[in-house]
Amino acid sequence: MEKCRRDAYTTTSRPLMPRRVYIETVGCQMNVLDSELATADLLRAGYEPVDDTRHADVILFNTCSVRQHAEDKIYSALGRLKHVKRQHPDKIIGVLGCMAQKDRQTILRRAPHVDLVIGPGQLARLPELIARVEAGEGPIVELSLDRRADVHGTVRASFLQHDPPRTAEVRPIRQQAMVRIMFGCDKFCTYCIVPAVRGPEQSRPAEEIVAEVRRLAEDGCLAVTLLGQTVDSYRDTSGQQTVRLADLLGRLNEIEGLRRLKFVTSHPRHITTDLIRAVRDLPKVSPYLHVPAQSGSDRILKLMQRGYTAGKYREMLAEIRETIPGAAVTSDFIVGFPSETDEDYRQTVELLRESRFKNSFIFKYSPRPKTKAAELYEDDVPDEIKRQRNNELLTIQNAISLEDAQTWAGRQAEILVEGPSKAARKRPLGDATIQLVGRTVCDRIVVFEGPQELTGRILPVTIEKVDAFTLFGRVDL
Ligand code: 5AD
Ligand code: SF4
C-alpha cells in the first residue's frame, strides 16, 4: 500500500490517490499565515487538506513558544498520537515552527514518534522534507542557525524567506488575506523568545509586497493585513530610496479592488508622526493600531528592555488620539514580570485605565529558556499574584471595552462579512437565514442574521445591541 502510493506519486505529476495532510496551528497570526503558505505548497505538491488527524497521512503541528502553555498543548497533542503512530507507522508526524526551532532534538527525545522537526525559517522545504521521510530518511530535523552561535550574515541567510503564491482556497475566505512584510525581530525584549526562534529582522522588498497584494486584489481579496513582529519598523533599503511603512501603505492604497489595509504588530518606538498621518490620510488604511505597552512601570519597562518609558508611550498615544479621533488602539500587557511589585503593577493599572484601549491581551509572565529575563532574573512573582493581576486587568479592560462598544449602539458600521458564527457552524445547514459574523475597519466583531451568501461582502449594518466583545447588528440592505 505504502509503496504503491509512493510509486503513483513519483511517476506522475498528479498522484492517483492524493495524500491527505492535517495541519494544526497554535500561536500568532504569523503562524496562521505560515500554515496557509505551507498548505499552498502542499496543495501544489498534490496533497489534500483534511480536518481530522484520523484521515491524514501527514499530521503537522505549527507551534508557538511564546509562553509555556502553548508548548504544553503541543506536547500533549503529540502524546495522544503515540498509539496512533504505533498502529499506523506510515503516518508522518511533523512539528513545525517556533517550538521546533527552540526545542530541537528535545522534541524527538520527548516524542520519539515524531518524524520531522522543521524551524520557521525552513518551511520552504516542507514538501521536499516530507518526501524524504516517505523515502525512509526520517526522522529529519531541519533548523536555521542559532543566533548566538554564528556571525550575523550566515544566521540571516539560514532563515529562508518564503512567501509563495497561493490560491484563495488556503484562506478562510477569498476576500481577506494576510501578507508578511517582515521576518524576525531584533528587539530582544528580555522576556521574549521570538528573536531567537524567528531570527534576525528582515524586511521584504516593497516591490514584492506590492506585487503580492496586487495579485491578491485581482483574485478578489478586499482586505489585507500586513504582518511583522515590529511591523512599523519596516524598512526596505534595496532600492534608491528607503521605503518605510508609511510609504508602503501609500503604494498599497493605490491598488485597484483593494478596500481595506491594516498592519500588526507595532512597536511603540517606531510609531512616527508620518505613520500616524498615513493612517489618517490614506482612505483604505484602517484606523486601527495594535501597539503593546507591556507595562506601565518604567522600572519594569527598563528590565524588559522595551526602549521607552510609560511617559513616552503616553505621548505616542496622545498623538494618535489627537491625529486620528476614533482610532481603535489595542495593547498587550505582561503581569508578574520578575520583581514586579504592587507599586509597579499599580502603574500598569493606571496606564491601562487612562489609555482607553479597544481591547488588551493580558499575559502572565512565562520564563522562556535562553532569554535574558529567564537567565538573569528569578521568576519571583507567585503564580497566585500573577493570576490576580491578570484577572484584575482583564476586568478593568472589559469595562472599558464595554463603554467603548456602547458608543456604537444605534450607529451604522461597515463590515466585511467573514461567514457563519461559531454557533451557526454547529447547527445543521438548511436555514435560509443564519447568524453571520463580520468585522468593522477597527476590528470590532459584529454578529447579525442574514443569508450565508453575504459572506465576503462589505456591507452597512446598524448596531442594535452590544457587549464588551461583540456588536450585534441588523444588515441594511
Ligand atoms: N511571557 C508572557 N507573555 C509574553 N509575551 C511575549 N513573551 C512572553 C513571555 N515570556 C507576550 C507579549 C507579546 C505577546 C505576543 O506575548 O505581551 O506582546
Ligand atoms: Fe518579542 Fe519584543 Fe520582538 Fe515583540 S518586539 S517579538 S515582544 S522581542
Coordinates of C-alpha atoms in Angstrom, one line a residue, residues 159-471:
F159 CA 16.2 31.8 7.8
L160 CA 14.8 31.3 4.4
Q161 CA 12.2 33.8 3.3
H162 CA 9.2 32.1 1.9
D163 CA 6.1 33.7 0.6
P164 CA 5.0 31.5 -2.3
P165 CA 2.0 32.3 -4.4
R166 CA -1.3 30.9 -3.0
T167 CA -4.8 30.4 -4.2
A168 CA -7.8 31.6 -2.1
E169 CA -8.6 28.0 -1.1
V170 CA -5.9 28.1 1.7
R171 CA -7.7 31.1 3.4
P172 CA -11.0 31.0 5.4
I173 CA -12.4 33.5 2.8
R174 CA -11.1 34.7 -0.5
Q175 CA -11.8 38.4 0.4
Q176 CA -9.3 38.5 3.3
A177 CA -5.6 37.8 3.4
M178 CA -2.5 38.3 5.5
V179 CA 0.7 39.4 3.8
R180 CA 4.1 39.2 5.5
I181 CA 6.2 42.3 5.1
M182 CA 8.9 41.4 7.6
F183 CA 10.6 38.4 9.1
G184 CA 12.2 38.0 12.5
C185 CA 12.9 40.6 15.2
D186 CA 16.0 42.4 16.5
K187 CA 14.4 44.0 19.6
F188 CA 15.4 41.3 22.1
C189 CA 12.9 42.3 24.7
T190 CA 14.3 40.4 27.7
Y191 CA 11.3 38.1 28.2
C192 CA 10.8 37.2 24.5
I193 CA 11.8 34.1 22.6
V194 CA 10.8 35.4 19.2
P195 CA 14.2 36.9 18.1
A196 CA 15.8 33.5 18.9
V197 CA 13.3 31.4 17.0
R198 CA 12.3 33.6 14.1
G199 CA 15.8 35.1 13.5
P200 CA 17.1 38.5 12.5
E201 CA 14.8 41.2 11.4
Q202 CA 14.5 41.3 7.6
S203 CA 12.1 43.5 5.5
R204 CA 10.7 42.1 2.3
P205 CA 11.3 44.3 -0.8
A206 CA 8.4 46.7 -1.3
E207 CA 8.1 45.7 -5.0
E208 CA 7.5 42.1 -4.0
I209 CA 4.8 43.1 -1.4
V210 CA 3.0 45.4 -3.9
A211 CA 3.0 42.6 -6.5
E212 CA 1.7 40.1 -4.0
V213 CA -1.1 42.5 -2.8
R214 CA -2.0 43.3 -6.4
R215 CA -2.3 39.6 -7.2
L216 CA -4.5 39.1 -4.2
A217 CA -6.7 42.0 -5.1
E218 CA -7.0 40.7 -8.7
D219 CA -8.1 37.4 -7.2
G220 CA -11.0 39.1 -5.3
C221 CA -9.3 39.9 -2.0
L222 CA -10.7 43.0 -0.4
A223 CA -8.9 43.3 2.9
V224 CA -5.2 42.8 3.6
T225 CA -3.4 42.6 7.0
L226 CA 0.3 43.3 6.8
L227 CA 2.3 41.2 9.3
G228 CA 5.6 41.8 11.1
Q229 CA 6.8 41.3 14.7
T230 CA 7.6 45.1 14.7
V231 CA 5.7 46.0 11.5
D232 CA 6.2 49.7 12.0
S233 CA 10.0 49.3 11.8
Y234 CA 9.6 48.1 8.2
R235 CA 12.4 49.5 6.0
D236 CA 13.3 48.4 2.5
T237 CA 16.7 49.8 1.6
S238 CA 17.2 47.7 -1.5
G239 CA 16.2 50.5 -3.9
Q240 CA 17.4 54.0 -4.5
Q241 CA 15.1 55.4 -1.8
T242 CA 14.3 53.8 1.5
V243 CA 10.7 52.7 1.7
R244 CA 9.2 52.8 5.2
L245 CA 5.8 51.5 6.3
A246 CA 4.1 54.9 5.7
D247 CA 5.4 54.8 2.1
L248 CA 4.5 51.2 1.5
L249 CA 0.9 51.9 2.8
G250 CA 0.7 54.8 0.3
R251 CA 1.6 52.5 -2.6
L252 CA -0.7 49.7 -1.5
N253 CA -3.5 52.2 -1.1
E254 CA -3.4 52.7 -4.8
I255 CA -4.2 49.1 -5.7
E256 CA -7.5 48.8 -7.5
G257 CA -10.0 46.5 -6.0
L258 CA -8.4 46.5 -2.5
R259 CA -10.7 48.1 0.1
R260 CA -9.0 47.7 3.5
L261 CA -5.5 47.6 4.8
K262 CA -4.2 47.2 8.3
F263 CA -0.9 46.2 9.9
V264 CA 0.1 44.4 13.1
T265 CA 2.1 44.4 15.4
S266 CA 3.5 47.8 16.0
H267 CA 6.3 48.7 18.5
P268 CA 5.7 52.0 20.3
R269 CA 9.2 53.2 19.4
H270 CA 8.5 53.2 15.7
I271 CA 5.1 54.9 15.7
T272 CA 6.2 58.1 13.9
T273 CA 4.2 61.2 13.0
D274 CA 4.4 60.2 9.4
L275 CA 2.9 56.8 10.0
I276 CA 0.1 58.2 12.1
R277 CA -0.7 60.8 9.4
A278 CA -0.6 58.0 6.7
V279 CA -3.2 56.1 8.7
R280 CA -5.3 59.2 9.0
D281 CA -5.0 60.2 5.3
L282 CA -5.0 57.0 3.3
P283 CA -8.6 56.0 2.8
K284 CA -8.1 52.3 2.7
V285 CA -5.9 52.1 5.8
S286 CA -8.0 51.1 8.9
P287 CA -7.8 53.5 11.9
Y288 CA -6.6 50.5 14.0
L289 CA -3.3 50.1 15.7
H290 CA -2.0 47.3 17.9
V291 CA 0.8 48.8 20.0
P292 CA 1.7 46.7 23.0
A293 CA 2.6 48.7 26.1
Q294 CA 3.6 45.6 28.2
S295 CA 3.8 47.5 31.5
G296 CA 3.1 50.9 33.0
S297 CA 6.2 50.9 35.2
D298 CA 9.4 52.5 34.0
R299 CA 11.5 50.2 36.1
I300 CA 9.8 47.1 34.6
L301 CA 9.9 48.5 31.1
K302 CA 13.7 49.0 31.6
L303 CA 14.1 45.4 32.8
M304 CA 12.1 44.3 29.8
Q305 CA 14.4 46.4 27.5
R306 CA 11.4 47.8 25.7
G307 CA 13.2 51.0 24.8
Y308 CA 10.6 53.5 26.0
T309 CA 9.1 54.8 29.3
A310 CA 5.4 54.9 30.2
G311 CA 5.6 58.7 29.6
K312 CA 6.8 58.2 26.0
Y313 CA 4.1 55.6 25.5
R314 CA 1.5 58.2 26.7
E315 CA 2.9 60.8 24.3
M316 CA 2.7 58.4 21.4
L317 CA -0.9 57.5 22.3
A318 CA -1.9 61.2 22.7
E319 CA -0.6 61.9 19.2
I320 CA -2.6 59.0 17.8
R321 CA -5.7 60.2 19.6
E322 CA -5.2 63.8 18.5
T323 CA -4.5 63.0 14.9
I324 CA -7.0 60.2 14.3
P325 CA -10.0 60.7 16.6
G326 CA -12.0 57.5 16.8
A327 CA -8.9 55.3 16.2
A328 CA -9.0 51.9 17.8
V329 CA -5.9 51.1 19.7
T330 CA -5.2 47.8 21.3
S331 CA -2.4 46.6 23.5
D332 CA -0.6 43.6 25.2
F333 CA 0.5 43.6 28.9
I334 CA 2.6 41.1 30.8
V335 CA 1.9 40.8 34.5
G336 CA 4.2 39.2 37.1
F337 CA 7.4 40.1 35.3
P338 CA 10.3 39.2 37.7
S339 CA 10.4 41.6 40.7
E340 CA 7.1 43.4 39.7
T341 CA 5.9 45.0 43.0
D342 CA 2.4 46.2 43.9
E343 CA 3.6 49.7 43.0
D344 CA 4.8 48.6 39.5
Y345 CA 1.6 46.8 39.0
R346 CA -0.4 49.9 40.2
Q347 CA 1.3 51.9 37.5
T348 CA 0.2 49.4 34.9
V349 CA -3.3 49.7 36.1
E350 CA -3.1 53.4 35.8
L351 CA -1.8 53.3 32.2
L352 CA -4.5 50.7 31.3
R353 CA -7.3 52.8 32.9
E354 CA -6.4 56.0 31.1
S355 CA -5.4 54.6 27.7
R356 CA -8.9 53.5 26.7
F357 CA -7.7 50.6 24.6
K358 CA -10.4 48.9 22.5
N359 CA -9.1 45.7 24.0
S360 CA -5.9 44.4 25.6
F361 CA -4.4 40.9 25.7
I362 CA -3.1 40.2 29.2
F363 CA -0.5 37.6 29.8
K364 CA 1.1 36.1 32.9
Y365 CA 4.9 36.2 32.6
S366 CA 6.2 32.8 31.5
P367 CA 10.0 32.4 31.7
R368 CA 11.4 31.3 28.3
P369 CA 14.7 29.4 28.5
K370 CA 17.7 31.2 26.9
T371 CA 16.0 34.6 27.1
K372 CA 17.8 37.3 29.1
A373 CA 15.0 37.6 31.7
A374 CA 15.0 33.9 32.3
E375 CA 18.7 33.8 32.7
L376 CA 19.1 36.9 34.8
Y377 CA 16.0 37.3 36.9
E378 CA 14.3 35.0 39.2
D379 CA 10.6 34.3 38.3
D380 CA 9.7 35.5 41.8
V381 CA 6.1 36.7 41.5
P382 CA 3.9 33.8 42.8
D383 CA 1.5 32.4 40.3
E384 CA -1.4 33.3 42.6
I385 CA -0.4 37.0 42.4
K386 CA 0.1 36.8 38.6
R387 CA -3.4 35.3 38.3
Q388 CA -4.9 38.0 40.5
R389 CA -3.2 40.8 38.5
N390 CA -4.2 39.2 35.2
N391 CA -7.9 38.9 36.3
E392 CA -8.0 42.4 37.6
L393 CA -6.5 43.9 34.4
L394 CA -9.0 41.9 32.4
T395 CA -11.9 43.2 34.5
I396 CA -10.7 46.8 34.1
Q397 CA -10.2 46.4 30.3
N398 CA -13.6 44.6 29.9
A399 CA -15.3 47.6 31.5
I400 CA -13.5 50.0 29.1
S401 CA -14.2 47.7 26.1
L402 CA -17.9 47.7 27.1
E403 CA -18.0 51.5 27.4
D404 CA -16.3 51.8 24.0
A405 CA -18.7 49.3 22.4
Q406 CA -21.7 51.2 23.8
T407 CA -20.7 54.3 21.8
W408 CA -21.6 52.1 18.8
A409 CA -25.2 51.4 19.8
G410 CA -27.6 52.8 17.2
R411 CA -24.8 53.7 14.8
Q412 CA -24.1 52.4 11.4
A413 CA -20.9 50.5 10.7
E414 CA -19.4 49.0 7.6
I415 CA -18.4 45.4 7.9
L416 CA -16.7 42.7 5.9
V417 CA -18.7 39.5 6.4
E418 CA -16.4 36.7 7.4
G419 CA -19.1 33.9 7.4
P420 CA -21.2 31.9 9.8
S421 CA -20.7 32.5 13.5
K422 CA -19.4 29.7 15.7
A423 CA -22.9 29.0 16.9
A424 CA -24.3 28.8 13.4
R425 CA -21.5 26.5 12.3
K426 CA -22.5 24.0 14.9
R427 CA -26.2 23.9 13.7
P428 CA -27.2 21.7 10.7
L429 CA -27.3 23.5 7.4
G430 CA -30.6 24.3 5.8
D431 CA -31.9 27.6 7.2
A432 CA -32.0 30.4 4.7
T433 CA -31.0 32.9 7.4
I434 CA -28.2 32.2 9.8
Q435 CA -26.1 34.0 12.3
L436 CA -23.1 35.6 10.5
V437 CA -20.0 37.4 11.7
G438 CA -18.3 40.4 10.2
R439 CA -15.6 42.9 11.1
T440 CA -15.5 46.6 11.1
V441 CA -12.4 48.5 9.9
C442 CA -11.5 49.0 13.6
D443 CA -11.5 45.2 14.1
R444 CA -14.8 45.1 16.0
I445 CA -16.7 41.9 15.6
V446 CA -20.3 42.3 14.5
V447 CA -22.9 39.4 14.7
F448 CA -26.0 39.6 12.7
E449 CA -28.6 37.5 10.9
G450 CA -28.6 37.0 7.1
P451 CA -28.2 34.6 4.3
Q452 CA -24.8 32.8 4.1
E453 CA -24.3 34.2 0.6
L454 CA -23.4 37.5 2.2
T455 CA -20.0 36.0 3.2
G456 CA -17.2 38.1 1.7
R457 CA -19.3 41.2 1.1
I458 CA -18.7 44.6 2.5
L459 CA -22.0 45.9 3.9
P460 CA -23.5 48.5 6.1
V461 CA -25.1 47.3 9.4
T462 CA -26.9 49.2 12.1
I463 CA -25.7 48.3 15.6
E464 CA -28.7 47.4 17.9
K465 CA -27.0 45.9 20.9
V466 CA -23.5 45.5 22.3
D467 CA -21.4 43.7 24.8
A468 CA -17.8 44.2 25.7
F469 CA -16.5 42.0 22.8
T470 CA -19.3 41.9 20.3
L471 CA -21.6 44.3 18.5

